[in-house]
């Protein structure tokens, strides 16, 4: 069986930064108050009236060469199905080495003590649904799928559209792509 | 959608297989490890299809319930207005339902109006007291002395009650304070308002121009979905806005126009369209009248002239309209929604309607479609209302706003000051609208309240207005009640229902129950024959021939698509006096107004002051959601935007707290300053709905600034009485900590 | 940045992550400090004995293994305090993750205890040589030389680990330098020497340790210089990371506490002691200890904040 590589694509041309994804994620995953697993970044460059904007919905990059998995002393941070990086709550000591190792600062300590972050809604994916953020997004900014499947929508988009990733210089090989 | 369901189910099955493999293969230390795929278990044991009420778009949602508690709200894929997708607010219904600040029991005022000294009483006592007062007013002044202020779907029951009682004085701030000017402008031109949902075929549009419309910050779900679809298909975007809005960030042309000069730009655009033959000759000659008059009217409205007025360059003006017209008829100048800006809003809407007419897009694909609607009769078997009430006293004595086709909410307010209007309003029923923020000139609202014999507020949260009421009735939220049947004019004909997801919490009651209990005490029970709204919904649906069980299950029934545009074979008709698109409006001429829109230069901001502009944030619906703690996790206070260069010149730092003081000395704040390149130097911007003062709104109280307070001045639209509100100027003062 | 005008707004506001990362506090500072100190104690006491060929008879040196274990336990105590899921602490010992310095550390810490105990047993004062301990004492004495070499290796491992723990976290740009390992090791040796000098020692032991301490301090200064050179000659990321010490927020505390008080002054006082044969005063070792603690505290606090988010 071919190994899937789950990726998420964020179409920055379409994202209006409405935060529907952020809130859908919070309610789907019961994210505690005051924390978020994903967030919106709005960048504006230039001086009035010559301006350029980019809005991104962003989250854990589920890196293929994930520094958090390397840094974890107990194996709690691990690669799950499709290369999705998960934290096994029962194995996490809350030592926070993974938090320090994450170039995207995508993790946080859950009030219950374990380290928490985006799971690409693998529980939904495993039953054939899309992640909550991707499902809710009113602008269809978010695309999720298996980049290793040449017939998938994400693979097609990665072939046909110009894209970038956040801080490629980290060498972490992120799997969150921004279509530009 | 390019993502096929089948494709995803395949992925899912692969995933399931791999999961079990992974689980089997992974070390499991004495069963200590959780499964690889940790499920947060937020799926409901019960899922109820209903309609959202976080704004007024009425998207279909699915509410998940686990052990009687709503765990999450997701989009209903079957509902045409959501298509399974939601704006941020839709998810946030749980924040409303479980808001600890909700009104929990009926209250009767025991202190002065505004003292917020209330006594919790039984429903019986509150309803008796209310009915007694309403009967007193009816006896003393006649039923028309009671006005209903209402916003939201649930208001229909109270309108019904009021009509039965004998008054038709129903004012919604959504008209004169919001989209009224637009509706009148389009009604005059095309013979039909734009409506809600706006009859815009955005998704098939190839070029879109926005004037002061903030799609993307203004999150009407379907419209934003279609907007994004158009962009993803390569539609060109032109945004005219003093502020570099979210949409402006995606535009090919951003025209940072000087506030108040839109009509100059529009006339120049028309000038270019006519001069360069960019308009649809066939369409205009077939469907429109007044082209020659229009040509003469804009002959001198050159781009060079408009450039001086608007602060834009000739190139920007010409290039943008060429781009827009190049895509016609699948090109659209979006009519906007909140258009109560400068007091000439209906005429500005006329100019916008004319541009659209010249694009030949009315009744065309990628333009304005002609909506279809299912025939569902109103309450079957209910007697006709006994009395025909006199016209609303919603304007000062001797003043007519001949083209207003709804009551003016602020006008009904002002009629409460004795002797100022055709007759006095003595009692208010305020349903789900916080008049202290929803109307401009809050001091007038306060003064009017002092003249009232009785004020009843029906609400979910203790908004400011409830603090002035004589009786406050706690309504159940939209997740706890039935409402009317939603029969929405749209691209597809459909009906949808709101049904309770969980029983009402605390002592709150559904609107129907409240209205019916009042009707009993007012001797109007025959108008409320059903014990609950669920029965009424069933009766309406069955009478219209629907399978009630099916509607309850899916929340919505979509009927067969019918033609909505020329391309689908539907010939457009225009309900104007001439039965044509009226570029030149004889109606206006006859009423003594400009038959074609004229430009009046706006007042300049006094030295050291800025024109106050307002707008929205995607996460909130005005002040009504600012206490929603769930939604507030991503936006919890408004900021005042000021041009970064100006801020620097004045020694103001980004993020510092400031006060805003308007031309009349009215203050708002403290509010955080956003020093940004994203706005012109001559205006400031803030999101509406903050700066709450109600003690009961424990979360929202004191957050951000209240723009309504700064709107102590309005400019009234002579055509329809709308309150232009972007006519206030503010200065900025540092707050010393 | 492509333009001097750049506004960036994020909605993320996670506790301890935003607006600046602050996940590790005094607990980890103390842990890193004590870890290095203990490494220094093991290395120095072992080297001293290997150099002299026989166990020390000073009460100070004899107590070193126990003192080290007590300090190490204190350090592990603060490490434990830092854990947010304390009930899962046992999970450190249900896996060995070669890619994780934290995992290496956990296991090294565990090895240090038996080694320390055996070292202690092998040089017990006669009064404590109870009959019941006869067999272990005999074993400890038989294996003493190998144990001494083991403690040097273990000490180096432990000392390096305290630095590499931070140094391998590439996301924290300031920490991400291979110099951090040797730097923390050297600092551990010098603080270890400083602590030893506060104990009752024989004069010759004291003299040797003062010399070694000076070598360690000089090396540490060199390594710090290398670290700073790495910052200023590095990429824009490295320059951003180093800027906190070179004009940024931590400049004053870094240069005064770590460089001047913790290293330069003790070095100068040590030179005076050796050259002029001045009587030793307790101030020098105390300054070294303060400097060592400050080094950890400042690097830990400032380095956390230097993430990629500060870069365009």
XYZ file of C-alpha atoms in Angstrom, chain A residues 1-4 6 11-37 42 44-55 74-76 78-81 86-91 119 121-131 134-141 143-146 149 151-154 161, chain B residues 1-3 5 7-9 11-19 21-22 26-27 31-43 71-75 83-89 91-92 94 215-217 219 221 224-229 231-234 242 244-246 249-250 254 256 617-619 630-631 633-635 643 645 674 676-681:
176
model
C 0.000 0.000 0.000
C 1.325 3.425 -0.974
C 2.071 5.651 1.980
C 0.012 8.799 1.973
C -1.098 14.442 4.039
C -4.797 29.720 -0.948
C -3.633 33.161 0.158
C -5.444 34.716 -2.805
C -8.766 33.653 -1.334
C -8.244 33.791 2.418
C -10.066 36.751 3.951
C -8.826 36.014 7.454
C -12.347 35.554 8.784
C -11.156 33.039 11.400
C -13.941 30.551 10.737
C -11.209 27.897 10.568
C -9.786 28.931 13.925
C -13.145 28.688 15.642
C -14.275 25.523 13.875
C -11.024 23.914 15.003
C -11.624 25.055 18.552
C -15.067 23.555 18.749
C -14.245 20.388 16.808
C -11.231 19.651 18.969
C -12.442 21.102 22.220
C -9.449 23.404 22.360
C -9.358 25.072 25.776
C -10.271 28.750 26.156
C -7.388 31.066 25.490
C -5.582 28.637 23.202
C -5.717 27.958 19.501
C -4.314 25.250 17.299
C -2.182 39.278 8.152
C 0.730 44.281 4.943
C 3.703 45.690 3.086
C 4.208 49.151 1.722
C 3.271 52.707 2.441
C -0.139 54.285 1.852
C -1.437 54.104 -0.835
C 0.964 51.576 -2.346
C 0.136 48.498 -0.367
C 0.213 44.754 -0.685
C -1.538 42.299 1.592
C -1.273 38.635 2.354
C -3.602 36.781 4.696
C 9.549 9.797 25.242
C 8.246 9.267 21.738
C 5.033 11.079 22.577
C 5.458 10.895 16.630
C 4.576 10.487 12.999
C 1.162 8.995 12.533
C -0.739 7.999 9.449
C 0.709 13.791 16.673
C 1.313 13.978 20.395
C 0.362 10.919 22.395
C -1.078 12.601 25.468
C -0.420 9.578 27.618
C 3.276 9.560 26.836
C -3.745 17.025 14.398
C -8.152 16.341 12.384
C -6.811 12.867 11.741
C -9.822 11.450 13.580
C -12.003 12.934 10.849
C -9.641 12.063 8.031
C -9.559 8.454 9.180
C -13.296 8.216 8.642
C -13.231 9.914 5.278
C -13.942 13.491 6.259
C -11.906 16.615 5.776
C -10.357 18.493 8.692
C -11.104 22.800 5.621
C -14.757 21.843 5.875
C -15.931 25.130 7.348
C -13.891 27.535 5.238
C -16.382 29.729 3.365
C -13.819 30.867 0.816
C -12.494 27.381 0.045
C -9.055 28.626 0.915
C -7.298 22.123 0.630
C -6.338 18.894 2.306
C -5.246 15.626 0.833
C -2.533 13.168 -0.049
C -1.395 10.576 -4.827
C -4.507 12.250 -8.887
C -5.372 14.155 -5.732
C -6.533 17.737 -5.811
C -3.635 18.852 -3.638
C 0.025 26.768 -8.789
C -16.500 21.527 -6.206
C -13.398 20.022 -7.644
C -12.969 17.764 -4.648
C -16.792 13.028 -2.406
C -12.219 10.582 -4.017
C -12.272 11.460 -0.398
C -14.083 8.376 0.697
C -8.742 8.265 0.931
C -10.759 7.593 4.017
C -10.801 3.876 3.497
C -7.081 3.854 2.829
C -6.708 5.842 5.999
C -8.757 3.437 8.037
C -6.741 0.489 6.790
C -3.493 2.210 7.495
C -4.703 3.244 10.912
C -2.032 -1.319 10.610
C -0.353 1.475 12.477
C 3.030 0.402 17.054
C 4.503 -0.477 20.391
C -1.931 -0.430 26.841
C -0.621 2.888 28.109
C -0.558 4.605 24.737
C -3.621 6.266 23.349
C -4.679 5.182 19.893
C -2.872 6.885 17.056
C -5.943 8.789 16.037
C -7.137 10.569 19.137
C -10.748 11.569 18.714
C -11.831 14.606 20.731
C -15.360 13.158 20.678
C -17.261 16.284 19.844
C -19.646 14.546 17.481
C -20.860 20.454 21.517
C -20.442 22.053 18.134
C -22.283 23.680 15.286
C -21.316 22.934 11.706
C -22.710 23.918 8.343
C -23.562 24.686 1.609
C -22.014 23.119 4.671
C -19.716 26.046 5.228
C -19.968 28.680 7.901
C -18.607 32.062 8.725
C -16.799 32.309 12.085
C -19.945 33.421 13.865
C -19.612 28.107 14.887
C -19.952 30.513 17.801
C -22.382 27.817 21.609
C -16.847 41.567 1.613
C -14.610 39.390 3.714
C -15.025 41.584 6.765
C -19.260 37.773 6.281
C -21.851 33.478 4.114
C -18.448 35.582 0.603
C -18.428 32.053 -0.762
C -19.443 33.288 -4.187
C -17.005 36.172 -3.996
C -14.158 33.749 -3.307
C -15.345 31.428 -6.056
C -11.768 35.262 -7.393
C -10.587 31.694 -7.705
C -11.953 31.640 -11.238
C -9.899 34.701 -12.002
C -10.777 54.981 1.870
C -7.211 49.172 2.463
C -9.843 46.617 3.366
C -9.445 42.860 3.196
C -5.854 43.519 -0.548
C -7.118 41.219 -3.276
C -7.648 49.845 -5.136
C -8.500 55.026 -1.952
C -15.163 42.463 11.747
C -15.869 38.987 10.375
C -16.223 37.498 13.841
C -16.175 32.009 22.271
C -16.078 34.421 19.355
C -11.189 34.529 21.550
C -10.184 35.789 18.140
C -11.435 39.393 18.373
C -3.009 56.606 9.203
C 2.098 58.881 9.176
C -4.125 50.984 15.279
C -1.615 51.718 9.997
C -0.763 52.398 6.404
C -4.131 50.954 5.512
C -6.205 54.121 5.741
C -6.298 57.590 4.259
C -4.960 60.419 6.383
